[in-house]
Amino acid sequence: MAWHIIALQQLINGLALGSVYALIALGYTMVYGIIRLINFAHGDIYMLGAYFGFYAITMLKLPLVPAMIVSMAAAAVVGVLLERIAYKPLRNSSRIAVLITAIGASLLLQSTAQLVFGASFKPFPQAMAFRRIQLGPVFMTNRQLLIFGVAVLLMVILHVIVQYTKLGKAMRAVSMDKEAALLMGINVDRIISATFAIGSALAAAAGILVGMYYNRIDPYMGMMPGLKAFVAAVLGGIGVVPGAVLGGLLMGVAENMVVTLGSSTLRDAVAFAILIVVLLFRPNGLLGKKGIEKV
Amino acid sequence: MATTAELMVDNLCVQFGGLKAVDQVCFSLKPQTLAGLIGPNGAGKTTVFNALTGLCPVSSGQISFCEKQLTNEPPHTIARHGIARTFQNIRLFNNLTVLDNLRIAYHQNRQYSLLCGIFRSPRFKREEAQITAKAREALDLVGLADKSEHIAGSLPYGEQRRVEIARALMLSPKLLLLDEPAAGMNPQETQTLLELIRKLRDELKITVLLIEHDMKLVMNLCEELFVLDYGHLIAKGDPKSIQSNERVVEAYLGGSWA
Amino acid sequence: MNKLTSLISGAILLFIYLLVQLLERQGILLAYHVQILSLCCINIILVVSLNLINGFTGQFSIGHAGFFAIGAYASAYLTVTWQVPFIFAIICGGILAGIAGLAVGLPALRLRGDYLAIATLGFGEIIRVIILNTDAVGGARGFSGIPKYTTFGLAYLTAIITVVVIRNFVNSDYGRACLAVREDEIAAESLGVNSTYFKVLAFTIGAFFAGAAGTLFSHYLQYMAPTPSQIGFVKSIDILIMLVLGGLGSITGSVIAAIVLTVIPELLRGFAEYRMIIYPILLILVMLYRPSGLLAGQEFSLASLAQLFKGAKAHGNHS
Ligand SMILES: Nc1ncnc2c1ncn2[C@@H]1O[C@H](COP(=O)(O)OP(=O)(O)O)[C@@H](O)[C@H]1O
Ligand SMILES: [Mg+2]
């Protein structure tokens, strides 16, 4: 095959993977935008979402779409509880204390999952037969199409919520100025909870999609995609919702390109190399605004 | 006059986005003056201090001190040239003792090397003893000799302000910038502060530029005043002439004068 | 008083060493026990050196395993391929890691708090992936056949040197400058402290000792695997947990936490799964109720113990 066809094929693969990163990155970015916290446990919520989906399909015998909704709801509850129990009491503590708590929460979710669901991987039930869709010289699998479609649909829904609903307006207000929002009579605690709920639900959806894509789930599956999605959020400009989408897609494509060019073990280094370059040369990300620090 | 200016500020501009916080400000200070920078809230006084100490970028204009260009030098370089400051919202090292707060400020005069420190050489011990003695001296000067072992953040407000002044003195500065040193003090404390500042100038032979809203303090203490309003320098002169200056009175009545 | 306490401390440290030697010779301590003790020493080096970066200078680094890995692999490469003397390998491992620390410290100038944390984490992973792809050090198979040069005595001595050097550093003007950067960077700068320089210095020194710890480690186990738990972020987070539980900014806390958290898992081997549940819960509880760690910036020393006996109020000697 000519190299440009390979590149095109990897672009398609990258967009599918990237849309998953984008879904996870949205949660990071929304939470960061509102309480300036890197929710380290976000990747683990994505993992839990995959497990919830798994059990909804295998035990509750639900079809894919209802299973996804159940899993998203359950993950939202976990996200809200996490915020209430672990993060809320620390709202006025040092950033380092909060960050350590987030790392602790991540480890806790991981090891609890390992204990409850078992350490070994589970094959994810397939909701549809595998098919290739030929697009000229390149192809797309129906799973990739599903991932991409569901991701886009969820992003559109999120966009509508953030831009056009009362909740969305309140979220934007809180992220701009928490004190002012409080004075305007916005229930900041509720908005923060809602943000965690929405972010967690998106991550859960991503978990199910990836479970289907790779056909397996395990308790540690959240670690790497979680970190990479965080990098995607930083790349796009953390706190900026469209930035997360852009960052996620770029990350997915970059990763697949590197796999084409060289060894697949280098793939995990790509994300971090991107991160360090971005932080050095464009610390506010591609779409981020410059922050000011008052003396 | 015989003595030339020590600090020269020429056409200083500081811009934050579209806001010109300081606009074409020119002034100079002669050695050992007690000067005041006054003006309504938000006039840009603190920003002038930040520009002088390298804490915010100068958009245009020049700052020179003892005939050296200091425009846009990093803060620690400016400190080395002999400009020390306090902050409007006190910035002590809250978790450290008062003594350590002061000893840190001797940093630029420390002579011993890293290896001397790691091996605790005699030189290290000798110099550390000197640093501690110097810190106690400075604390004595501001009347806090008995507070050296207290955690800085636990002191009452007025004492924290004095610790901050003592800490600035550890730099052996030629110019001391005080940002609202009397804020939050009662009349009694303010009076002590006034005497302290005068003593510092007289005994240590340093120049003092202070931002203050307490007009009684300013008029009693300062020999020269600069008035800022919306980033512009609208008047300068001795306290008497400032008090009767029409533009100043107008700014005061129109602005949010505290 | 000062001379006396250091003399007594020295005597106690020597006594512990001789005791271990004696018990080992008598067959009371098995090779397995001595290995745990040596691991304690290596972990002390790691935690205390991380404390310099995180606890004393306030730069939140979670990529310490990266420096550890550089020391471990570089020194092993030197001893295996070029048969260099071990002491030389330790120093080289330390210096190479120190150079990496310099390289990480430089970006640290521009990054703060959580951004720096993620960047250091990323740095650690990049190191691991590079090792994974370097055939000269075994690549994904791991690096085996490393000579066993590390003894308990050497690990013990290195740990003592690390603690003393970092304690003296922290109690000098250099360390005070680091504390100032941690407490308030703007105030520190306005007092003439070049914050950039001290961040890089802390990273470099911290990395140097982490590299030395890596050297000791690879020449003890004689095998290195490029896994997250041995040289990746799981390892970094392990070190971080010890640091936080012992207390950011407390050297004594780091030492105690390193020992306790190395020994306990060995005692509770059957409960390995629960360990990973208990640790994070502990971590969260400590952050909620005692965010400065269990020892909270306090230092424990013979001098303070003596003062305690005298009825005087004992307090930390650095803060
Ligand atoms: N870092 C900053 N970024 C943006 N605007 C600032 C910053 N610092 C000060 N300002 C603005 O500059 C103006 C002057 O502020 P300041 O110098 O603090 O006033 P003063 O000390 O005279 O009360 C104010 O409008 C303030 O909001
Ligand atoms: Mg001000």
Short mmCIF file of N, CA and C and ligand atoms in Angstrom, two decimals, chain B residues 41-42 45-47 88 179-180 211 213, ligand 2:
data_model
loop_
_atom_site.label_atom_id
_atom_site.label_comp_id
_atom_site.label_asym_id
_atom_site.label_seq_id
_atom_site.Cartn_x
_atom_site.Cartn_y
_atom_site.Cartn_z
N ASN B 41 -8.28 54.43 45.51
CA ASN B 41 -8.15 53.00 45.26
C ASN B 41 -8.17 52.71 43.77
N GLY B 42 -7.28 51.82 43.35
CA GLY B 42 -7.25 51.46 41.94
C GLY B 42 -6.52 52.47 41.08
N LYS B 45 -1.15 52.60 42.32
CA LYS B 45 -0.02 52.77 43.22
C LYS B 45 0.74 51.46 43.40
N THR B 46 -0.01 50.41 43.75
CA THR B 46 0.65 49.11 43.93
C THR B 46 1.31 48.67 42.63
N THR B 47 0.67 48.98 41.53
CA THR B 47 1.26 48.60 40.24
C THR B 47 2.60 49.30 40.02
N GLN B 88 1.01 44.97 50.14
CA GLN B 88 -0.27 45.47 50.65
C GLN B 88 -1.00 44.37 51.42
N ASP B 179 4.01 49.24 51.15
CA ASP B 179 2.68 49.32 50.56
C ASP B 179 1.63 49.27 51.67
N GLU B 180 1.04 50.40 51.96
CA GLU B 180 0.03 50.56 53.01
C GLU B 180 0.45 49.93 54.33
N ILE B 211 3.15 53.90 50.28
CA ILE B 211 1.77 54.10 49.84
C ILE B 211 0.93 54.10 51.10
N HIS B 213 -3.05 55.39 52.95
CA HIS B 213 -4.33 56.09 52.87
C HIS B 213 -4.55 56.98 54.09
MG MG D 2 -2.74 48.98 46.33
#
